Short mmCIF file of C-alpha atoms in Angstrom, two decimals:
data_model
loop_
_atom_site.label_atom_id
_atom_site.label_comp_id
_atom_site.label_asym_id
_atom_site.label_seq_id
_atom_site.Cartn_x
_atom_site.Cartn_y
_atom_site.Cartn_z
CA UNK A 181 143.48 74.30 74.46
CA UNK A 182 144.37 77.96 73.96
CA UNK A 183 141.84 80.29 75.57
CA UNK A 184 141.45 83.80 74.28
CA UNK A 185 139.13 86.76 74.63
CA UNK A 186 136.98 87.76 71.67
CA UNK A 187 136.17 91.46 71.44
CA UNK A 188 133.38 92.53 69.10
CA UNK A 189 133.56 95.79 67.17
CA UNK A 190 130.79 97.42 65.17
CA UNK A 191 132.41 97.51 61.74
CA UNK A 192 129.13 97.99 59.85
CA UNK A 193 129.43 101.78 59.82
CA UNK A 194 132.83 101.78 58.13
CA UNK A 195 131.41 101.55 54.59
CA UNK A 196 129.41 104.74 55.03
CA UNK A 197 132.25 106.83 56.37
CA UNK A 198 134.60 108.92 54.32
CA UNK A 199 137.41 107.00 52.58
CA UNK A 200 140.14 108.65 54.66
CA UNK A 201 138.31 107.90 57.89
CA UNK A 202 138.42 104.16 57.13
CA UNK A 203 142.22 104.14 57.47
CA UNK A 204 142.04 105.79 60.89
CA UNK A 205 139.38 103.34 62.07
CA UNK A 206 141.41 100.30 61.00
CA UNK A 207 144.56 101.58 62.66
CA UNK A 208 142.67 102.41 65.85
CA UNK A 209 141.10 98.95 66.02
CA UNK A 210 144.33 97.09 65.36
CA UNK A 211 146.21 99.17 67.92
CA UNK A 212 144.03 97.50 70.55
CA UNK A 213 146.34 94.80 71.88
CA UNK A 214 143.47 92.86 73.45
CA UNK A 215 141.81 92.25 70.08
CA UNK A 216 141.93 88.58 69.06
CA UNK A 217 139.19 88.28 66.41
CA UNK A 218 138.34 90.75 63.63
CA UNK A 219 135.60 90.33 61.02
CA UNK A 220 135.81 92.72 58.07
CA UNK A 221 133.60 90.75 55.67
CA UNK A 222 131.79 92.61 52.90
CA UNK A 223 133.45 95.99 53.51
CA UNK A 224 134.95 96.62 50.06
CA UNK A 225 138.41 97.12 51.50
CA UNK A 226 139.96 96.28 48.15
CA UNK A 227 137.78 98.68 46.18
CA UNK A 228 138.41 101.50 48.66
CA UNK A 229 142.15 100.85 48.46
CA UNK A 230 142.51 100.36 52.20
CA UNK A 231 144.12 96.94 52.37
CA UNK A 232 147.50 98.68 52.91
CA UNK A 233 146.77 100.21 56.34
CA UNK A 234 145.28 96.93 57.49
CA UNK A 235 148.39 95.05 56.47
CA UNK A 236 150.74 97.60 58.01
CA UNK A 237 148.92 97.20 61.30
CA UNK A 238 149.20 93.40 61.01
CA UNK A 239 152.97 93.68 60.92
CA UNK A 240 153.10 95.11 64.43
CA UNK A 241 149.92 93.71 65.99
CA UNK A 242 150.71 91.05 68.61
CA UNK A 243 147.25 89.90 69.68
CA UNK A 244 145.09 89.19 66.61
CA UNK A 245 144.50 85.47 66.12
CA UNK A 246 141.63 85.36 63.60
CA UNK A 247 141.05 87.64 60.61
CA UNK A 248 138.07 87.37 58.26
CA UNK A 249 138.35 89.39 55.01
CA UNK A 250 135.53 87.48 53.30
CA UNK A 251 134.30 89.08 50.00
CA UNK A 252 136.40 92.27 49.94
CA UNK A 253 137.64 92.41 46.33
CA UNK A 254 141.26 92.62 47.41
CA UNK A 255 142.46 90.94 44.18
CA UNK A 256 146.06 90.09 43.36
CA UNK A 257 147.42 93.54 44.30
CA UNK A 258 145.86 93.41 47.74
CA UNK A 259 147.08 89.85 48.22
CA UNK A 260 150.65 90.99 47.51
CA UNK A 261 150.51 93.52 50.35
CA UNK A 262 148.82 91.01 52.67
CA UNK A 263 151.50 88.41 51.93
CA UNK A 264 154.25 90.77 53.05
CA UNK A 265 152.54 91.24 56.41
CA UNK A 266 152.14 87.47 56.82
CA UNK A 267 155.90 87.09 56.53
CA UNK A 268 156.31 89.30 59.59
CA UNK A 269 153.19 88.64 61.68
CA UNK A 270 153.73 86.09 64.47
CA UNK A 271 150.25 85.70 65.99
CA UNK A 272 147.66 85.18 63.23
CA UNK A 273 146.34 81.61 63.22
CA UNK A 274 143.20 81.75 61.04
CA UNK A 275 142.75 83.70 57.79
CA UNK A 276 139.61 83.73 55.61
CA UNK A 277 140.04 85.08 52.06
CA UNK A 278 136.88 83.57 50.58
CA UNK A 279 135.63 85.26 47.39
CA UNK A 280 138.28 87.94 46.90
CA UNK A 281 138.99 87.71 43.15
CA UNK A 282 142.43 86.27 43.83
CA UNK A 283 144.11 84.75 40.79
CA UNK A 284 147.38 82.98 40.07
CA UNK A 285 149.53 86.04 40.82
CA UNK A 286 147.92 86.52 44.20
CA UNK A 287 148.35 82.83 45.01
CA UNK A 288 152.04 83.09 44.15
CA UNK A 289 152.45 85.94 46.66
CA UNK A 290 150.66 83.97 49.36
CA UNK A 291 152.72 80.87 48.63
CA UNK A 292 155.93 82.81 49.24
CA UNK A 293 154.55 83.93 52.59
CA UNK A 294 153.67 80.36 53.59
CA UNK A 295 157.29 79.35 53.19
CA UNK A 296 158.20 81.86 55.91
CA UNK A 297 155.12 82.14 58.13
CA UNK A 298 155.18 79.84 61.16
CA UNK A 299 151.84 80.55 62.86
CA UNK A 300 149.00 80.29 60.31
CA UNK A 301 147.10 77.00 60.68
CA UNK A 302 143.83 77.73 58.83
CA UNK A 303 143.40 79.26 55.35
CA UNK A 304 140.16 79.58 53.40
CA UNK A 305 140.78 80.69 49.82
CA UNK A 306 137.63 79.21 48.29
CA UNK A 307 135.64 80.85 45.46
CA UNK A 308 138.55 82.67 43.84
CA UNK A 309 140.16 82.40 40.39
CA UNK A 310 143.18 80.23 41.10
CA UNK A 311 144.31 78.03 38.21
CA UNK A 312 147.40 76.00 37.26
CA UNK A 313 150.20 78.49 38.03
CA UNK A 314 148.73 79.44 41.39
CA UNK A 315 148.23 75.84 42.49
CA UNK A 316 151.76 74.94 41.38
CA UNK A 317 153.14 77.73 43.60
CA UNK A 318 150.96 76.62 46.50
CA UNK A 319 152.15 73.05 46.06
CA UNK A 320 155.78 74.09 46.35
CA UNK A 321 155.07 76.00 49.57
CA UNK A 322 153.23 73.00 51.06
CA UNK A 323 156.42 70.98 50.73
CA UNK A 324 158.10 73.45 53.10
CA UNK A 325 155.34 74.79 55.34
CA UNK A 326 154.97 72.92 58.65
CA UNK A 327 152.12 74.79 60.35
CA UNK A 328 149.12 74.88 57.98
CA UNK A 329 146.61 72.19 59.01
CA UNK A 330 143.37 73.30 57.33
CA UNK A 331 143.17 74.40 53.69
CA UNK A 332 139.97 75.20 51.80
CA UNK A 333 140.26 75.52 48.01
CA UNK A 334 136.64 74.96 47.00
CA UNK A 335 135.35 76.47 43.74
CA UNK A 336 138.55 77.51 42.06
CA UNK A 337 139.79 76.31 38.66
CA UNK A 338 142.14 73.51 39.60
CA UNK A 339 141.19 70.85 37.01
CA UNK A 340 142.88 67.48 36.58
CA UNK A 341 146.33 68.44 35.13
CA UNK A 342 147.26 70.57 38.15
CA UNK A 343 146.46 67.78 40.59
CA UNK A 344 149.82 66.20 39.79
CA UNK A 345 151.79 69.01 41.46
CA UNK A 346 149.41 69.21 44.44
CA UNK A 347 149.58 65.43 44.86
CA UNK A 348 153.38 65.53 44.89
CA UNK A 349 153.20 68.10 47.67
CA UNK A 350 150.83 65.93 49.69
CA UNK A 351 153.31 63.07 49.51
CA UNK A 352 155.82 65.23 51.39
CA UNK A 353 153.58 67.39 53.57
CA UNK A 354 152.87 65.84 56.97
CA UNK A 355 150.98 68.64 58.72
CA UNK A 356 147.88 69.31 56.58
CA UNK A 357 144.93 67.44 58.10
CA UNK A 358 141.87 69.05 56.43
CA UNK A 359 141.63 69.64 52.67
CA UNK A 360 138.62 70.93 50.74
CA UNK A 361 138.85 70.47 46.96
CA UNK A 362 135.12 70.47 46.20
CA UNK A 363 133.74 71.95 42.96
CA UNK A 364 137.04 71.98 41.06
CA UNK A 365 136.43 69.69 38.05
CA UNK A 366 139.23 67.41 39.10
CA UNK A 367 137.89 64.46 37.11
CA UNK A 368 139.09 60.87 36.98
CA UNK A 369 142.67 61.75 35.96
CA UNK A 370 143.02 64.22 38.80
CA UNK A 371 141.77 61.62 41.27
CA UNK A 372 144.31 59.16 39.90
CA UNK A 373 147.12 61.53 40.90
CA UNK A 374 145.55 62.28 44.27
CA UNK A 375 145.07 58.58 44.96
CA UNK A 376 148.77 57.98 44.61
CA UNK A 377 149.39 60.66 47.22
CA UNK A 378 146.83 59.15 49.60
CA UNK A 379 148.73 55.88 49.56
CA UNK A 380 151.72 57.69 51.05
CA UNK A 381 150.31 60.63 53.01
CA UNK A 382 149.88 59.98 56.74
CA UNK A 383 148.45 63.33 57.86
CA UNK A 384 145.16 64.00 56.04
CA UNK A 385 142.09 63.04 58.07
CA UNK A 386 139.31 65.15 56.46
CA UNK A 387 138.93 65.28 52.68
CA UNK A 388 136.15 66.92 50.64
CA UNK A 389 136.06 65.83 46.98
CA UNK A 390 132.38 66.54 46.34
CA UNK A 391 131.15 67.67 42.89
CA UNK A 392 134.33 66.93 40.95
CA UNK A 393 133.10 64.73 38.07
CA UNK A 394 135.04 61.75 39.38
CA UNK A 395 132.75 59.09 37.85
CA UNK A 396 133.23 55.34 38.12
CA UNK A 397 136.73 55.57 36.55
CA UNK A 398 137.90 57.86 39.32
CA UNK A 399 136.52 55.62 42.05
CA UNK A 400 138.56 52.74 40.66
CA UNK A 401 141.74 54.67 41.53
CA UNK A 402 140.32 55.85 44.84
CA UNK A 403 139.49 52.26 45.70
CA UNK A 404 143.16 51.29 45.58
CA UNK A 405 144.13 54.29 47.72
CA UNK A 406 141.54 53.59 50.42
CA UNK A 407 142.73 50.01 50.74
CA UNK A 408 146.10 51.39 51.82
CA UNK A 409 145.35 54.72 53.49
CA UNK A 410 144.79 54.51 57.25
CA UNK A 411 144.39 58.17 58.22
CA UNK A 412 141.43 59.67 56.30
CA UNK A 413 138.43 59.41 58.61
CA UNK A 414 136.00 61.83 56.90
CA UNK A 415 135.44 61.59 53.15
CA UNK A 416 132.90 63.50 51.04
CA UNK A 417 132.29 62.09 47.55
CA UNK A 418 128.88 63.65 47.00
CA UNK A 419 127.73 64.65 43.51
CA UNK A 420 130.35 62.71 41.55
CA UNK A 421 128.22 60.51 39.26
CA UNK A 422 129.71 57.39 40.79
CA UNK A 423 126.79 55.10 39.90
CA UNK A 424 126.53 51.39 40.64
CA UNK A 425 129.82 50.56 38.94
CA UNK A 426 131.75 53.08 41.00
CA UNK A 427 129.98 51.95 44.15
CA UNK A 428 131.23 48.41 43.53
CA UNK A 429 134.84 49.65 43.37
CA UNK A 430 134.51 51.64 46.59
CA UNK A 431 132.79 48.78 48.40
CA UNK A 432 135.82 46.59 47.87
CA UNK A 433 137.92 49.18 49.69
CA UNK A 434 135.43 49.54 52.55
CA UNK A 435 135.84 45.83 53.35
CA UNK A 436 139.53 46.45 54.05
CA UNK A 437 139.78 50.10 55.14
CA UNK A 438 140.11 50.57 58.90
CA UNK A 439 140.07 54.36 59.12
CA UNK A 440 136.92 55.81 57.52
CA UNK A 441 134.32 56.96 60.04
CA UNK A 442 132.17 59.45 58.11
CA UNK A 443 131.30 58.84 54.43
CA UNK A 444 129.09 61.08 52.28
CA UNK A 445 127.77 59.68 48.97
CA UNK A 446 124.89 62.09 48.39
CA UNK A 447 123.57 62.41 44.81
CA UNK A 448 125.62 59.74 43.05
CA UNK A 449 123.01 57.87 41.01
CA UNK A 450 123.39 54.77 43.17
CA UNK A 451 120.70 52.13 42.60
CA UNK A 452 120.09 48.53 43.69
CA UNK A 453 123.30 46.90 42.42
CA UNK A 454 125.50 49.57 43.98
CA UNK A 455 123.61 49.39 47.25
CA UNK A 456 123.91 45.60 47.32
CA UNK A 457 127.69 45.88 46.93
CA UNK A 458 127.87 48.49 49.70
CA UNK A 459 125.76 46.31 52.00
CA UNK A 460 128.17 43.44 51.59
CA UNK A 461 131.05 45.71 52.62
CA UNK A 462 129.13 46.88 55.69
CA UNK A 463 129.09 43.30 56.96
CA UNK A 464 132.87 43.43 57.22
CA UNK A 465 133.60 47.11 57.86
CA UNK A 466 134.29 47.86 61.54
CA UNK A 467 134.91 51.62 61.59
CA UNK A 468 132.21 53.47 59.60
CA UNK A 469 129.71 55.26 61.88
CA UNK A 470 128.09 57.90 59.61
CA UNK A 471 126.81 57.09 56.12
CA UNK A 472 125.01 59.60 53.89
CA UNK A 473 123.22 58.06 50.88
CA UNK A 474 120.71 60.85 50.36
CA UNK A 475 119.46 61.90 46.91
CA UNK A 476 120.22 58.63 45.15
CA UNK A 477 117.89 56.14 43.44
CA UNK A 478 117.73 53.50 46.15
CA UNK A 479 114.44 51.61 46.31
CA UNK A 480 112.82 48.70 48.16
CA UNK A 481 114.90 45.86 46.60
CA UNK A 482 118.12 47.42 47.93
CA UNK A 483 116.69 47.49 51.45
CA UNK A 484 116.72 43.71 51.58
CA UNK A 485 120.52 43.48 51.34
CA UNK A 486 120.96 46.46 53.67
CA UNK A 487 118.76 44.78 56.25
CA UNK A 488 121.00 41.72 56.28
CA UNK A 489 124.05 43.97 56.67
CA UNK A 490 122.55 45.89 59.60
CA UNK A 491 121.93 42.62 61.43
CA UNK A 492 125.69 42.05 61.40
CA UNK A 493 127.24 45.54 61.41
CA UNK A 494 128.07 46.85 64.89
CA UNK A 495 129.50 50.31 64.21
CA UNK A 496 127.07 52.28 62.02
CA UNK A 497 125.17 54.87 64.09
CA UNK A 498 123.84 57.38 61.51
CA UNK A 499 122.18 56.45 58.21
CA UNK A 500 120.75 59.03 55.80
CA UNK A 501 118.38 57.86 53.05
CA UNK A 502 116.74 61.24 52.43
CA UNK A 503 115.13 61.63 48.97
CA UNK A 504 115.33 58.09 47.65
CA UNK A 505 112.59 55.68 46.53
CA UNK A 506 111.99 53.58 49.62
CA UNK A 507 108.40 52.40 50.15
CA UNK A 508 106.63 50.37 52.83
CA UNK A 509 108.15 47.18 51.39
CA UNK A 510 111.56 48.66 52.14
CA UNK A 511 110.35 49.55 55.62
CA UNK A 512 109.47 45.91 56.12
CA UNK A 513 113.06 44.89 55.43
CA UNK A 514 114.36 47.67 57.71
CA UNK A 515 112.03 46.43 60.44
CA UNK A 516 113.70 43.04 60.50
CA UNK A 517 117.10 44.68 60.91
CA UNK A 518 115.96 47.10 63.63
CA UNK A 519 114.75 44.22 65.78
CA UNK A 520 118.34 42.97 65.94
CA UNK A 521 120.58 46.02 65.41
CA UNK A 522 121.51 47.92 68.59
CA UNK A 523 124.01 50.49 67.29
CA UNK A 524 122.02 52.58 64.79
CA UNK A 525 120.75 55.73 66.53
CA UNK A 526 119.82 58.13 63.68
CA UNK A 527 117.76 57.11 60.64
CA UNK A 528 116.64 59.64 58.01
CA UNK A 529 113.88 58.57 55.60
CA UNK A 530 112.73 62.08 54.70
CA UNK A 531 111.11 62.55 51.27
CA UNK A 532 111.25 59.08 49.78
CA UNK A 533 108.56 59.58 47.15
CA UNK A 534 106.88 56.60 48.69
CA UNK A 535 105.09 54.28 46.30
CA UNK A 536 101.91 52.78 47.70
CA UNK A 537 101.81 49.01 47.86
CA UNK A 538 99.31 47.46 45.49
CA UNK A 539 97.30 46.10 48.38
CA UNK A 540 96.42 48.43 51.23
CA UNK A 541 96.38 45.48 53.61
CA UNK A 542 100.05 44.72 52.92
CA UNK A 543 100.93 48.38 53.27
CA UNK A 544 99.28 48.63 56.68
CA UNK A 545 100.94 45.39 57.79
CA UNK A 546 104.38 46.72 56.84
CA UNK A 547 103.80 49.97 58.70
CA UNK A 548 102.71 48.20 61.87
CA UNK A 549 105.71 45.88 61.66
CA UNK A 550 107.98 48.92 61.42
CA UNK A 551 106.34 50.46 64.49
CA UNK A 552 106.72 47.19 66.38
CA UNK A 553 110.42 47.01 65.46
CA UNK A 554 110.96 50.45 67.03
CA UNK A 555 109.46 49.20 70.28
CA UNK A 556 111.93 46.32 70.33
CA UNK A 557 114.92 48.32 69.06
CA UNK A 558 115.28 50.97 71.83
CA UNK A 559 118.41 52.49 70.29
CA UNK A 560 116.94 54.81 67.63
CA UNK A 561 116.84 58.35 69.03
CA UNK A 562 116.38 60.29 65.78
CA UNK A 563 113.95 59.18 63.06
CA UNK A 564 113.01 61.53 60.23
CA UNK A 565 109.98 60.29 58.29
CA UNK A 566 108.50 63.69 57.46
CA UNK A 567 107.50 64.80 53.96
CA UNK A 568 106.76 62.35 51.17
CA UNK A 569 105.60 59.59 53.51
CA UNK A 570 101.87 60.18 53.04
CA UNK A 571 100.91 56.58 53.79
CA UNK A 572 101.66 57.21 57.49
CA UNK A 573 98.55 58.56 59.15
CA UNK A 574 98.51 60.82 62.21
CA UNK A 575 97.79 57.91 64.55
CA UNK A 576 100.83 55.99 63.34
CA UNK A 577 103.04 59.08 63.54
CA UNK A 578 101.96 59.66 67.15
CA UNK A 579 102.76 56.04 67.98
CA UNK A 580 106.24 56.38 66.53
CA UNK A 581 106.81 59.68 68.32
CA UNK A 582 105.80 58.25 71.68
CA UNK A 583 108.02 55.20 71.22
CA UNK A 584 111.06 57.39 70.49
CA UNK A 585 110.26 59.66 73.44
CA UNK A 586 110.19 56.70 75.82
CA UNK A 587 113.62 55.61 74.64
CA UNK A 588 116.15 56.26 77.44
CA UNK A 589 118.89 57.10 74.96
CA UNK A 590 116.61 59.70 73.40
CA UNK A 591 115.90 61.16 76.81
CA UNK A 592 119.58 61.37 77.64
CA UNK A 593 120.16 63.26 74.40
CA UNK A 594 117.35 65.68 75.25
CA UNK A 595 118.77 66.15 78.73
CA UNK A 596 122.20 66.98 77.37
CA UNK A 597 120.67 69.53 75.00
CA UNK A 598 118.57 71.02 77.81
CA UNK A 599 121.62 71.36 80.07
CA UNK A 600 123.19 73.42 77.30
CA UNK A 601 120.30 75.88 77.56
CA UNK A 602 117.77 74.66 75.01
CA UNK A 603 114.57 75.61 76.82
CA UNK A 604 112.28 74.06 74.19
CA UNK A 605 113.90 70.71 74.85
CA UNK A 606 113.47 71.19 78.60
CA UNK A 607 109.76 71.86 78.14
CA UNK A 608 109.53 68.56 76.30
CA UNK A 609 111.43 66.79 79.05
CA UNK A 610 108.99 67.75 81.79
CA UNK A 611 106.27 65.91 79.89
CA UNK A 612 108.15 62.59 80.10
CA UNK A 613 107.58 60.48 83.21
CA UNK A 614 110.79 58.46 83.44
CA UNK A 615 114.01 60.44 83.22
CA UNK A 616 117.43 59.50 84.64
CA UNK A 617 117.42 61.62 87.80
CA UNK A 618 120.96 62.86 88.07
CA UNK A 619 120.93 64.50 84.65
CA UNK A 620 118.09 66.98 85.14
CA UNK A 621 118.94 70.48 83.78
CA UNK A 622 117.79 72.57 86.77
CA UNK A 623 118.96 76.02 85.54
CA UNK A 624 116.41 75.82 82.75
CA UNK A 625 113.67 76.43 85.33
CA UNK A 626 114.49 80.13 85.25
CA UNK A 627 113.63 80.27 81.54
CA UNK A 628 110.07 78.99 81.94
CA UNK A 629 107.12 81.34 81.79
CA UNK A 630 104.67 81.65 84.72
CA UNK A 631 102.26 79.06 83.37
CA UNK A 632 105.05 76.52 82.87
CA UNK A 633 106.44 77.24 86.34
CA UNK A 634 102.99 76.57 87.77
CA UNK A 635 102.86 73.27 85.89
CA UNK A 636 106.08 72.12 87.51
CA UNK A 637 105.41 73.35 91.04
CA UNK A 638 101.80 72.24 91.35
CA UNK A 639 101.35 69.37 88.91
CA UNK A 640 104.69 67.73 88.40
CA UNK A 641 106.21 67.62 91.87
CA UNK A 642 105.02 64.33 93.30
CA UNK A 643 103.63 62.41 90.36
CA UNK A 644 106.83 60.54 89.50
CA UNK A 645 110.50 60.13 90.38
CA UNK A 646 111.51 63.30 88.60
CA UNK A 647 109.00 65.35 90.55
CA UNK A 648 110.26 63.86 93.80
CA UNK A 649 113.81 64.85 92.84
CA UNK A 650 112.72 68.47 92.50
CA UNK A 651 111.36 68.26 96.02
CA UNK A 652 114.34 66.37 97.40
CA UNK A 653 116.99 68.72 96.03
CA UNK A 654 115.32 72.10 95.88
CA UNK A 655 112.98 72.19 98.87
CA UNK A 656 114.47 70.01 101.56
CA UNK A 657 117.97 69.66 100.10
CA UNK A 658 118.68 66.16 101.47
CA UNK A 659 115.52 65.37 103.43
CA UNK A 660 112.74 63.15 102.16
CA UNK A 661 109.77 64.58 104.05
CA UNK A 662 107.14 65.24 101.38
CA UNK A 663 105.05 68.37 101.77
CA UNK A 664 103.06 70.62 99.48
CA UNK A 665 105.13 73.50 98.14
CA UNK A 666 104.18 76.68 96.35
CA UNK A 667 105.59 77.93 93.10
CA UNK A 668 107.27 80.85 94.91
CA UNK A 669 109.01 78.61 97.45
CA UNK A 670 110.10 76.21 94.73
CA UNK A 671 111.77 78.92 92.67
CA UNK A 672 113.42 80.52 95.71
CA UNK A 673 114.87 77.19 96.75
CA UNK A 674 116.00 76.47 93.19
CA UNK A 675 117.97 79.72 93.21
CA UNK A 676 119.54 78.97 96.60
CA UNK A 677 120.38 75.41 95.66
CA UNK A 678 122.05 76.39 92.43
CA UNK A 679 124.09 79.03 94.26
CA UNK A 680 125.25 76.64 96.99
CA UNK A 681 125.58 73.36 95.12
CA UNK A 682 126.43 74.30 91.58
CA UNK A 683 128.83 71.34 91.29
CA UNK A 684 125.96 68.89 91.40
CA UNK A 685 124.23 70.31 88.36
CA UNK A 686 127.14 70.97 86.00
#
């Protein structure tokens, strides 16, 4: 891992200064050879005509690693000047050109630079005006470039015809790992070309194809690619009108694919038939851990097949059903799966427009069965049932909350978060009786207010194992003689202990 110092400059005043002063400020900043990160977002550099001094400084600067020129109206002319500096610069690794009114001409200039530049690994050129000619130029440079690993092209004007040239480049390129093509109207024909590339490409691991009007026809081509591809681990197909028919195509691939880990299918009009097909694939899939099915039309009948799949599947850990149509009948099916499944840790049922069961007695029975399944499960550490689930009363919600809190895996997650400095989490931890001792986040004590410090020193010291650990480590270090301690002595000893034995708490 490359470690580097980040120096922050107050650039906010630049816009208000005289136009000539801006050039001096930029030159002064870039002459600082300890500077590694520079954020010039929203400073109208293009409109003020000051992209030139910035680029001249980039030619000689030997320390800058990250440059953010987000929303600066640099246009094609500014991109031409920037491209010349990229041919010379030997340190810049990350460049953000989001929203800069760059068109095909500007993309051509950048593409020429990529053929020469040997340091840039990350480029964000989303929300610009790049069309066919620009993408064709970029595609040619990707056949040569051997350093770029992350490329974001979201919200340009790529369309399906241009995907042929980009797909040809991806067949040859073996360094690009992350590619964002979201919101580009690629369509089914464009996906057909890309799918051919995915059968050959062995570098891409993260691919965002969300909101591209792929439809069921496009998923048919993608299905064939995913049966072969063994490198893409993260795939976003959200907002593509896939429907049940498209879901059936994809499900066939998921039975065979051994690479996908994270799959997003948000807002794809998936209903019962599509969910049933996906559930069948989950019985055989052995790699998928994160599955996002939010904002679809999945109801109670689909939960029956999913329940059977979850009884068998041993890899899925996160499941998102936010904004669907799951009612208490669906919860009943989930309950049966949760009693058996021991891998699912995160379940999101937020806003499911829950439909009340015809008989209140059945509804209550299903809710209680769900609560009972959580007691047996002991692996769920995140459960979102807020909003839209009006049939759950406060008593039931408290039951569910207490069950999750008592889960050791949940406690370990809280402890990890608390160790990272989340004081709110630490406050929650001190209310739980049974916590794995060696993981306690001691430094968080210094962030408690006086009342909370009193709670720990006077109330929580000897009531359980955790309290005894405070005493053992902070007061007597390694002795076990129990004695009453004051808040002041506790905090003094905490400070001394952390100073002397920091290795034990990190």
